[in-house]
Amino acid sequence: MSPLVIGGLVGVVTVVLLASGVPIAFGLGIVSIAFLLIFEGAGSLNFLSEIFFSGLSEFTLVSIPMFIVMGAAVASSPAGRDLYEALDRWLYRVPGGLVLSNLGACSLFAALSGSSPATCAAIGKMGIPEMRKRGFPAALATGSIAAGGTLGILIPPSVTMIVYGIATETSIGRLFIAGILPGFMLTCLFMAWSIFYAWRRGYNFADKTRRFSLREKLELMPHVLPFMLIVGGILYVLYGGVATPSEAAGVGAMMCLVLVAVVYKMWRPGQIWQVFSSSMRESVMIMMIIAASELFGYMLSNLFVTQSVAQWIGDLEVNRWVLMGIINLFLLVAGFFLPPVAVILMTAPILLPIITAVGFDPYWFAVILTINMEIGLITPPVGLNLYVINGIAPDVPLTTVLRGSLPFVLLMVLAIVLLCLFPGIATWLPEALMGTAL
């Protein structure tokens, strides 16, 4: 049986197994062991434990639980509410300004938490009821939050960018900086659509009786600015070479824990335990997927699937943009069925040599890949953000949430097109701050 046929079988079996509800880490492990046994025999399992644990031996992995603790501390506090309220006080007179407040709060909270579901939950709990109370259509209210939440995996610090950096051995600091301008661009596109939608439909929704003095607009800034300074500080020490990602993540997590204790009085043991227990569950899940993906990659390489796929794509002799279109389509479909971390770990090591061989920048490609994963977060059947929003607003049908998210999906596709036309959107800032990548 040829390696390409084996690769096809691996893909089909993996999708079927994961679609059955088996946890991703266990599914990848089962597929890896089964195919090694069938095609290589029992002897191929001699180094199984060593390969599995080698996937967790990278010191940079320490940054993942640290950033998760940082995000959990912020997500469990009223920081999301304060972000939302602060922006609403500045934008309340703008037509559709409440949607802008929600999207702005989503982008800022995404920078703090690095988690899309956490962003949806934190901002959506406040934003969706308030928008509906003021007369916004349920589709726009829920769709804007679902889409805004996806910014959590693009705007730094992002766990998915860390995973990509580890899987492809690229600079995590450079990846973080590469996501800043595209994240800002997506936020602006979302806001522009919301203003256009409000204007086109004749919506204003500004409460004529509401007035906020300058003092009222500024009074929440002491709650918001310290968290923003932490994010800015993390980015500075990373691109400035002052600290490693693990060191920056550890200091950031500690500072966020101290801030939520000081600013929001979250110092009781039960509250701290909730932060650490939720962080532990998410960290273990991601670490298990990483270790199982290492085993999965070993199986693909040992059966010459990786090498054969790369050779087959290289032999196609098509225009590199046609190739990029095929890769985007593949990533888009994969994102429909699998979470971002799994897709990145399974595909990035295979795709990176291919895209670099045809002249694409690996940091630019990381942004393209991440936006594809963002689309997967608000499209069925997985669509994690859709279900988070549906849990916040159970009276809104899932089809309504999906309909409200669709324009934002198209905006993400537009963002990918813009990045293809103007790759400097992703590459200019890292090169300006850190120099050209070697």
CSV table of C-alpha atoms in Angstrom, one decimal:
chain,number,residue,atom,x,y,z
A,1,MET,CA,0.0,0.0,0.0
A,2,SER,CA,1.5,3.4,-1.0
A,3,PRO,CA,2.1,6.1,1.7
A,4,LEU,CA,-0.5,8.4,0.1
A,5,VAL,CA,-3.2,5.7,0.4
A,6,ILE,CA,-2.1,5.1,4.0
A,7,GLY,CA,-2.3,8.8,4.6
A,8,GLY,CA,-5.9,8.9,3.2
A,9,LEU,CA,-6.9,6.0,5.5
A,10,VAL,CA,-5.3,7.8,8.5
A,11,GLY,CA,-7.3,10.9,7.7
A,12,VAL,CA,-10.6,9.1,7.3
A,13,VAL,CA,-10.1,7.0,10.4
A,14,THR,CA,-9.0,10.0,12.5
A,15,VAL,CA,-12.1,12.1,11.4
A,16,VAL,CA,-14.5,9.3,12.1
A,17,LEU,CA,-13.0,8.6,15.5
A,18,LEU,CA,-12.9,12.2,16.6
A,19,ALA,CA,-16.5,12.7,15.2
A,20,SER,CA,-17.7,9.9,17.5
A,21,GLY,CA,-16.9,12.0,20.5
A,22,VAL,CA,-13.6,10.4,21.6
A,23,PRO,CA,-11.3,13.1,23.3
A,24,ILE,CA,-8.8,14.4,20.8
A,25,ALA,CA,-5.7,13.3,22.6
A,26,PHE,CA,-7.0,9.7,23.0
A,27,GLY,CA,-8.2,9.7,19.4
A,28,LEU,CA,-4.8,10.7,18.0
A,29,GLY,CA,-3.1,8.2,20.3
A,30,ILE,CA,-5.4,5.3,19.3
A,31,VAL,CA,-5.0,6.0,15.5
A,32,SER,CA,-1.2,6.3,15.9
A,33,ILE,CA,-0.8,3.0,17.8
A,34,ALA,CA,-3.2,1.2,15.5
A,35,PHE,CA,-1.5,2.2,12.3
A,36,LEU,CA,2.0,1.5,13.7
A,37,LEU,CA,0.9,-2.0,14.8
A,38,ILE,CA,-0.7,-2.8,11.5
A,39,PHE,CA,2.1,-1.5,9.2
A,40,GLU,CA,5.2,-1.7,11.3
A,41,GLY,CA,4.5,-4.4,13.8
A,42,ALA,CA,4.7,-4.6,17.6
A,43,GLY,CA,8.4,-3.6,17.5
A,44,SER,CA,7.5,-0.1,16.5
A,45,LEU,CA,5.9,0.5,19.9
A,46,ASN,CA,9.2,0.1,21.8
A,47,PHE,CA,9.8,3.8,21.9
A,48,LEU,CA,6.1,4.8,22.4
A,49,SER,CA,6.4,6.3,25.9
A,50,GLU,CA,9.6,8.1,25.0
A,51,ILE,CA,8.1,9.7,21.9
A,52,PHE,CA,4.9,10.6,23.9
A,53,PHE,CA,6.8,12.4,26.7
A,54,SER,CA,9.3,14.0,24.3
A,55,GLY,CA,6.3,16.0,23.0
A,56,LEU,CA,6.2,17.6,26.5
A,57,SER,CA,10.0,18.2,27.0
A,58,GLU,CA,10.1,21.6,25.3
A,59,PHE,CA,10.7,24.2,28.0
A,60,THR,CA,8.6,26.8,26.1
A,61,LEU,CA,5.5,24.7,26.9
A,62,VAL,CA,5.7,26.1,30.4
A,63,SER,CA,4.3,29.4,28.9
A,64,ILE,CA,1.0,27.7,28.0
A,65,PRO,CA,-0.3,27.0,31.5
A,66,MET,CA,1.0,30.4,32.6
A,67,PHE,CA,-0.9,32.3,29.9
A,68,ILE,CA,-4.0,30.1,30.7
A,69,VAL,CA,-3.7,31.1,34.4
A,70,MET,CA,-3.4,34.7,33.3
A,71,GLY,CA,-6.5,34.4,31.2
A,72,ALA,CA,-8.5,32.5,33.9
A,73,ALA,CA,-7.7,35.1,36.5
A,74,VAL,CA,-9.0,37.9,34.3
A,75,ALA,CA,-12.0,35.8,33.0
A,76,SER,CA,-13.1,35.0,36.6
A,77,SER,CA,-13.1,38.7,37.6
A,78,PRO,CA,-15.4,41.5,36.6
A,79,ALA,CA,-12.7,42.9,34.2
A,80,GLY,CA,-14.8,42.0,31.2
A,81,ARG,CA,-17.7,44.0,32.6
A,82,ASP,CA,-15.5,47.0,33.3
A,83,LEU,CA,-14.0,46.9,29.8
A,84,TYR,CA,-17.5,46.7,28.3
A,85,GLU,CA,-18.8,49.5,30.5
A,86,ALA,CA,-15.8,51.8,29.9
A,87,LEU,CA,-16.1,51.5,26.1
A,88,ASP,CA,-19.9,52.0,26.2
A,89,ARG,CA,-19.4,55.3,28.1
A,90,TRP,CA,-17.2,56.6,25.3
A,91,LEU,CA,-19.2,55.3,22.3
A,92,TYR,CA,-22.8,55.5,23.5
A,93,ARG,CA,-23.6,58.4,21.1
A,94,VAL,CA,-22.3,56.6,18.0
A,95,PRO,CA,-25.0,54.9,15.8
A,96,GLY,CA,-24.6,51.2,16.6
A,97,GLY,CA,-22.1,52.3,19.3
A,98,LEU,CA,-23.1,49.5,21.6
A,99,VAL,CA,-22.0,46.9,19.0
A,100,LEU,CA,-18.7,48.8,18.7
A,101,SER,CA,-18.3,48.7,22.5
A,102,ASN,CA,-18.8,45.0,22.5
A,103,LEU,CA,-16.4,44.4,19.7
A,104,GLY,CA,-13.8,46.7,21.3
A,105,ALA,CA,-14.2,45.0,24.6
A,106,CYS,CA,-13.9,41.6,22.9
A,107,SER,CA,-10.6,42.6,21.3
A,108,LEU,CA,-9.2,44.0,24.5
A,109,PHE,CA,-10.4,41.1,26.6
A,110,ALA,CA,-8.9,38.7,24.0
A,111,ALA,CA,-5.6,40.3,24.6
A,112,LEU,CA,-5.9,39.6,28.3
A,113,SER,CA,-7.3,36.1,28.2
A,114,GLY,CA,-6.0,34.6,24.9
A,115,SER,CA,-9.2,32.5,24.9
A,116,SER,CA,-12.1,32.8,22.5
A,117,PRO,CA,-14.7,31.0,24.6
A,118,ALA,CA,-13.7,33.0,27.7
A,119,THR,CA,-14.0,36.3,25.7
A,120,CYS,CA,-17.4,35.3,24.4
A,121,ALA,CA,-18.6,34.4,27.9
A,122,ALA,CA,-17.2,37.4,29.7
A,123,ILE,CA,-18.4,40.1,27.2
A,124,GLY,CA,-21.5,38.3,26.1
A,125,LYS,CA,-23.0,38.0,29.6
A,126,MET,CA,-23.1,41.8,29.7
A,127,GLY,CA,-23.3,42.8,26.1
A,128,ILE,CA,-26.0,40.5,24.6
A,129,PRO,CA,-28.8,41.3,27.2
A,130,GLU,CA,-28.0,45.1,27.0
A,131,MET,CA,-28.1,45.1,23.2
A,132,ARG,CA,-31.4,43.2,23.1
A,133,LYS,CA,-32.8,45.5,25.7
A,134,ARG,CA,-32.0,48.5,23.5
A,135,GLY,CA,-33.7,46.9,20.4
A,136,PHE,CA,-30.8,45.4,18.5
A,137,PRO,CA,-31.8,42.3,16.5
A,138,ALA,CA,-30.9,39.1,18.2
A,139,ALA,CA,-28.8,38.0,15.2
A,140,LEU,CA,-26.6,41.0,15.3
A,141,ALA,CA,-26.3,41.0,19.1
A,142,THR,CA,-25.2,37.3,19.3
A,143,GLY,CA,-23.3,37.2,16.0
A,144,SER,CA,-21.1,40.2,16.8
A,145,ILE,CA,-20.1,38.7,20.2
A,146,ALA,CA,-19.4,35.2,18.7
A,147,ALA,CA,-17.2,36.8,16.0
A,148,GLY,CA,-15.5,39.2,18.4
A,149,GLY,CA,-14.6,36.3,20.7
A,150,THR,CA,-12.6,34.6,17.9
A,151,LEU,CA,-10.1,37.4,18.2
A,152,GLY,CA,-8.8,35.7,21.3
A,153,ILE,CA,-6.7,33.3,19.3
A,154,LEU,CA,-5.2,36.0,17.1
A,155,ILE,CA,-4.5,39.0,19.3
A,156,PRO,CA,-1.4,38.3,21.5
A,157,PRO,CA,-0.8,36.7,23.8
A,158,SER,CA,-2.3,33.8,22.0
A,159,VAL,CA,-2.1,30.1,23.1
A,160,THR,CA,-2.6,28.9,19.5
A,161,MET,CA,0.4,31.1,18.4
A,162,ILE,CA,2.5,29.5,21.1
A,163,VAL,CA,1.5,26.0,19.9
A,164,TYR,CA,2.3,27.0,16.3
A,165,GLY,CA,5.7,28.3,17.4
A,166,ILE,CA,6.5,25.1,19.2
A,167,ALA,CA,5.2,22.9,16.4
A,168,THR,CA,7.2,24.7,13.7
A,169,GLU,CA,10.1,25.9,15.8
A,170,THR,CA,9.5,29.6,15.0
A,171,SER,CA,9.9,32.6,17.3
A,172,ILE,CA,6.9,33.0,19.6
A,173,GLY,CA,7.7,36.7,20.2
A,174,ARG,CA,7.7,37.3,16.5
A,175,LEU,CA,4.4,35.3,16.1
A,176,PHE,CA,2.8,37.5,18.8
A,177,ILE,CA,3.8,40.7,17.0
A,178,ALA,CA,2.7,39.3,13.6
A,179,GLY,CA,-0.8,39.0,15.0
A,180,ILE,CA,-1.2,42.6,16.3
A,181,LEU,CA,-2.0,44.4,13.0
A,182,PRO,CA,-4.1,41.6,11.5
A,183,GLY,CA,-6.1,41.5,14.8
A,184,PHE,CA,-6.5,45.3,14.7
A,185,MET,CA,-7.6,45.0,11.0
A,186,LEU,CA,-10.2,42.4,11.8
A,187,THR,CA,-11.6,44.4,14.7
A,188,CYS,CA,-11.9,47.4,12.4
A,189,LEU,CA,-13.6,45.3,9.7
A,190,PHE,CA,-16.1,44.0,12.3
A,191,MET,CA,-16.8,47.5,13.5
A,192,ALA,CA,-17.1,48.9,10.0
A,193,TRP,CA,-19.7,46.3,9.1
A,194,SER,CA,-21.6,47.0,12.4
A,195,ILE,CA,-21.8,50.7,11.6
A,196,PHE,CA,-22.9,50.0,8.1
A,197,TYR,CA,-25.5,47.5,9.2
A,198,ALA,CA,-26.9,50.0,11.8
A,199,TRP,CA,-26.9,52.8,9.2
A,200,ARG,CA,-28.4,50.7,6.4
A,201,ARG,CA,-31.2,49.5,8.6
A,202,GLY,CA,-31.8,52.9,10.1
A,203,TYR,CA,-30.8,51.8,13.6
A,204,ASN,CA,-29.5,54.3,16.0
A,205,PHE,CA,-30.4,52.9,19.4
A,206,ALA,CA,-28.6,55.7,21.2
A,207,ASP,CA,-30.4,56.5,24.5
A,208,LYS,CA,-31.1,60.3,24.2
A,209,THR,CA,-31.5,60.6,28.0
A,210,ARG,CA,-28.1,59.1,28.7
A,211,ARG,CA,-25.2,61.5,29.4
A,212,PHE,CA,-21.8,60.6,30.8
A,213,SER,CA,-19.5,63.3,32.2
A,214,LEU,CA,-15.8,63.2,31.6
A,215,ARG,CA,-15.4,62.0,35.2
A,216,GLU,CA,-17.8,59.1,34.6
A,217,LYS,CA,-15.9,58.2,31.4
A,218,LEU,CA,-12.6,58.1,33.2
A,219,GLU,CA,-13.6,56.5,36.5
A,220,LEU,CA,-13.2,52.9,35.2
A,221,MET,CA,-9.8,53.5,33.6
A,222,PRO,CA,-7.9,52.6,36.9
A,223,HIS,CA,-9.6,49.2,36.6
A,224,VAL,CA,-8.8,48.7,32.9
A,225,LEU,CA,-5.4,50.3,32.3
A,226,PRO,CA,-3.3,48.0,34.6
A,227,PHE,CA,-4.3,44.9,32.6
A,228,MET,CA,-3.6,46.7,29.4
A,229,LEU,CA,-0.1,47.6,30.7
A,230,ILE,CA,0.5,43.9,31.5
A,231,VAL,CA,-0.2,42.9,27.9
A,232,GLY,CA,2.0,45.7,26.6
A,233,GLY,CA,4.7,44.8,29.0
A,234,ILE,CA,4.6,41.1,27.9
A,235,LEU,CA,4.9,42.1,24.2
A,236,TYR,CA,7.8,44.5,25.0
A,237,VAL,CA,9.9,42.0,26.9
A,238,LEU,CA,9.3,39.4,24.2
A,239,TYR,CA,10.3,41.4,21.2
A,240,GLY,CA,13.0,43.3,23.2
A,241,GLY,CA,14.7,40.0,24.1
A,242,VAL,CA,14.4,40.8,27.8
A,243,ALA,CA,12.7,37.6,28.7
A,244,THR,CA,11.7,34.2,27.2
A,245,PRO,CA,8.0,33.4,26.6
A,246,SER,CA,7.9,31.2,29.7
A,247,GLU,CA,9.4,33.9,31.9
A,248,ALA,CA,7.1,36.6,30.5
A,249,ALA,CA,4.1,34.3,30.9
A,250,GLY,CA,5.0,33.5,34.5
A,251,VAL,CA,5.4,37.1,35.5
A,252,GLY,CA,2.2,38.1,33.6
A,253,ALA,CA,0.2,35.4,35.4
A,254,MET,CA,1.4,36.5,38.8
A,255,MET,CA,0.7,40.1,38.1
A,256,CYS,CA,-2.8,39.3,36.9
A,257,LEU,CA,-3.5,37.3,40.0
A,258,VAL,CA,-2.2,40.2,42.2
A,259,LEU,CA,-4.3,42.7,40.2
A,260,VAL,CA,-7.6,40.8,40.5
A,261,ALA,CA,-6.9,40.4,44.2
A,262,VAL,CA,-6.2,44.1,44.7
A,263,VAL,CA,-8.7,45.6,42.2
A,264,TYR,CA,-11.6,43.2,42.6
A,265,LYS,CA,-10.9,41.8,46.1
A,266,MET,CA,-10.6,38.2,44.7
A,267,TRP,CA,-8.3,36.9,47.5
A,268,ARG,CA,-10.6,34.2,49.1
A,269,PRO,CA,-9.2,30.6,48.8
A,270,GLY,CA,-12.3,29.5,46.9
A,271,GLN,CA,-11.9,32.1,44.3
A,272,ILE,CA,-8.2,31.4,43.8
A,273,TRP,CA,-8.9,27.7,43.7
A,274,GLN,CA,-11.5,28.2,40.9
A,275,VAL,CA,-8.8,30.0,38.8
A,276,PHE,CA,-6.3,27.3,39.3
A,277,SER,CA,-8.7,24.4,38.8
A,278,SER,CA,-10.0,25.7,35.5
A,279,SER,CA,-6.5,26.5,34.4
A,280,MET,CA,-5.4,23.0,35.3
A,281,ARG,CA,-8.1,21.3,33.3
A,282,GLU,CA,-7.5,23.4,30.2
A,283,SER,CA,-3.7,23.1,30.5
A,284,VAL,CA,-3.8,19.3,30.9
A,285,MET,CA,-6.1,19.0,27.9
A,286,ILE,CA,-3.8,21.0,25.7
A,287,MET,CA,-0.7,19.2,26.9
A,288,MET,CA,-2.2,15.8,26.3
A,289,ILE,CA,-3.1,16.9,22.7
A,290,ILE,CA,0.4,18.1,22.2
A,291,ALA,CA,1.9,14.8,23.4
A,292,ALA,CA,-0.5,12.8,21.3
A,293,SER,CA,0.2,14.9,18.3
A,294,GLU,CA,3.9,14.2,18.7
A,295,LEU,CA,3.1,10.5,18.5
A,296,PHE,CA,0.8,11.1,15.6
A,297,GLY,CA,3.5,13.0,13.7
A,298,TYR,CA,6.0,10.1,14.5
A,299,MET,CA,3.5,7.6,13.0
A,300,LEU,CA,3.0,9.7,9.8
A,301,SER,CA,6.8,10.2,9.4
A,302,ASN,CA,7.6,6.5,10.1
A,303,LEU,CA,5.1,5.4,7.4
A,304,PHE,CA,6.5,8.1,5.0
A,305,VAL,CA,3.1,9.8,4.8
A,306,THR,CA,4.5,13.3,5.6
A,307,GLN,CA,7.3,13.0,3.1
A,308,SER,CA,5.0,11.6,0.3
A,309,VAL,CA,2.4,14.3,0.8
A,310,ALA,CA,5.0,17.0,0.6
A,311,GLN,CA,6.5,15.4,-2.5
A,312,TRP,CA,3.1,15.0,-4.2
A,313,ILE,CA,2.3,18.7,-3.6
A,314,GLY,CA,5.7,19.7,-4.8
A,315,ASP,CA,5.2,17.7,-8.0
A,316,LEU,CA,1.9,19.4,-8.8
A,317,GLU,CA,3.7,22.3,-10.5
A,318,VAL,CA,0.9,24.8,-9.9
A,319,ASN,CA,1.1,28.5,-9.2
A,320,ARG,CA,1.9,29.1,-5.6
A,321,TRP,CA,-1.3,31.1,-5.1
A,322,VAL,CA,-3.3,28.2,-6.3
A,323,LEU,CA,-1.4,26.0,-3.8
A,324,MET,CA,-2.2,28.5,-1.1
A,325,GLY,CA,-5.9,28.5,-2.1
A,326,ILE,CA,-5.9,24.7,-1.8
A,327,ILE,CA,-4.2,24.9,1.6
A,328,ASN,CA,-6.7,27.5,2.8
A,329,LEU,CA,-9.6,25.3,1.7
A,330,PHE,CA,-8.1,22.4,3.5
A,331,LEU,CA,-7.6,24.4,6.7
A,332,LEU,CA,-11.1,25.8,6.5
A,333,VAL,CA,-12.6,22.3,6.3
A,334,ALA,CA,-10.4,21.0,9.1
A,335,GLY,CA,-11.4,23.9,11.3
A,336,PHE,CA,-15.1,23.0,10.8
A,337,PHE,CA,-14.5,19.7,12.6
A,338,LEU,CA,-11.5,20.1,14.9
A,339,PRO,CA,-10.4,22.7,17.5
A,340,PRO,CA,-7.5,25.1,16.5
A,341,VAL,CA,-4.8,23.5,18.7
A,342,ALA,CA,-5.4,20.0,17.1
A,343,VAL,CA,-5.4,21.4,13.6
A,344,ILE,CA,-2.2,23.3,14.1
A,345,LEU,CA,-0.4,20.4,15.7
A,346,MET,CA,-1.5,18.0,13.0
A,347,THR,CA,-0.9,20.2,10.0
A,348,ALA,CA,1.6,22.9,10.7
A,349,PRO,CA,4.7,20.6,10.7
A,350,ILE,CA,3.6,19.1,7.3
A,351,LEU,CA,2.6,22.4,5.7
A,352,LEU,CA,5.4,24.6,6.8
A,353,PRO,CA,8.1,23.1,4.6
A,354,ILE,CA,5.7,23.3,1.6
A,355,ILE,CA,4.8,26.9,2.1
A,356,THR,CA,8.4,28.0,2.8
A,357,ALA,CA,9.6,26.1,-0.3
A,358,VAL,CA,7.4,28.2,-2.6
A,359,GLY,CA,8.4,31.5,-0.9
A,360,PHE,CA,5.8,32.2,1.7
A,361,ASP,CA,6.7,33.7,5.0
A,362,PRO,CA,6.1,31.3,8.0
A,363,TYR,CA,4.9,34.1,10.3
A,364,TRP,CA,2.5,35.4,7.6
A,365,PHE,CA,1.2,31.8,7.2
A,366,ALA,CA,0.7,31.6,11.0
A,367,VAL,CA,-1.8,34.5,10.8
A,368,ILE,CA,-3.5,33.0,7.7
A,369,LEU,CA,-3.9,29.7,9.5
A,370,THR,CA,-5.2,31.3,12.7
A,371,ILE,CA,-7.9,33.3,10.8
A,372,ASN,CA,-9.0,30.0,9.2
A,373,MET,CA,-9.3,28.6,12.7
A,374,GLU,CA,-11.3,31.6,13.8
A,375,ILE,CA,-13.8,30.8,11.1
A,376,GLY,CA,-14.1,27.3,12.4
A,377,LEU,CA,-15.0,28.7,15.8
A,378,ILE,CA,-18.2,30.2,14.5
A,379,THR,CA,-19.2,27.6,12.0
A,380,PRO,CA,-20.9,24.2,12.6
A,381,PRO,CA,-20.6,21.4,13.4
A,382,VAL,CA,-17.9,22.3,16.1
A,383,GLY,CA,-18.4,26.1,16.3
A,384,LEU,CA,-17.5,26.3,19.9
A,385,ASN,CA,-18.3,30.1,20.2
A,386,LEU,CA,-21.8,29.5,18.8
A,387,TYR,CA,-22.6,27.1,21.6
A,388,VAL,CA,-21.1,29.4,24.2
A,389,ILE,CA,-23.3,32.2,23.0
A,390,ASN,CA,-26.3,29.9,22.9
A,391,GLY,CA,-25.6,29.0,26.5
A,392,ILE,CA,-25.6,32.7,27.4
A,393,ALA,CA,-28.8,33.5,25.5
A,394,PRO,CA,-30.7,30.1,25.4
A,395,ASP,CA,-33.9,31.8,24.1
A,396,VAL,CA,-32.1,32.7,20.8
A,397,PRO,CA,-32.1,29.8,18.4
A,398,LEU,CA,-28.7,28.5,17.3
A,399,THR,CA,-29.7,29.2,13.6
A,400,THR,CA,-30.2,32.9,14.5
A,401,VAL,CA,-26.7,33.0,16.1
A,402,LEU,CA,-25.3,31.4,13.0
A,403,ARG,CA,-27.1,33.8,10.7
A,404,GLY,CA,-25.7,36.7,12.7
A,405,SER,CA,-22.2,35.3,12.5
A,406,LEU,CA,-22.2,34.8,8.7
A,407,PRO,CA,-21.3,38.4,7.7
A,408,PHE,CA,-18.3,38.2,10.1
A,409,VAL,CA,-17.2,34.9,8.5
A,410,LEU,CA,-17.2,36.7,5.1
A,411,LEU,CA,-15.2,39.5,6.7
A,412,MET,CA,-12.6,37.0,7.9
A,413,VAL,CA,-12.4,35.6,4.3
A,414,LEU,CA,-11.9,39.2,3.2
A,415,ALA,CA,-9.1,39.6,5.7
A,416,ILE,CA,-7.3,36.5,4.3
A,417,VAL,CA,-7.6,38.0,0.8
A,418,LEU,CA,-6.2,41.3,2.1
A,419,LEU,CA,-3.3,39.5,3.8
A,420,CYS,CA,-2.6,37.7,0.5
A,421,LEU,CA,-2.6,41.0,-1.4
A,422,PHE,CA,-0.7,42.9,1.3
A,423,PRO,CA,1.4,40.4,3.3
A,424,GLY,CA,3.1,43.4,5.0
A,425,ILE,CA,0.1,43.6,7.2
A,426,ALA,CA,1.5,40.6,9.1
A,427,THR,CA,5.2,40.9,8.3
A,428,TRP,CA,5.9,44.6,8.6
A,429,LEU,CA,5.7,45.1,12.3
A,430,PRO,CA,7.8,42.0,13.3
A,431,GLU,CA,10.5,43.1,10.8
A,432,ALA,CA,10.4,46.7,12.0
A,433,LEU,CA,10.7,45.7,15.7
A,434,MET,CA,12.9,42.5,15.5
A,435,GLY,CA,14.6,42.7,12.1
A,436,THR,CA,14.3,40.2,9.2
A,437,ALA,CA,13.8,36.6,10.3
A,438,LEU,CA,16.7,34.3,9.4
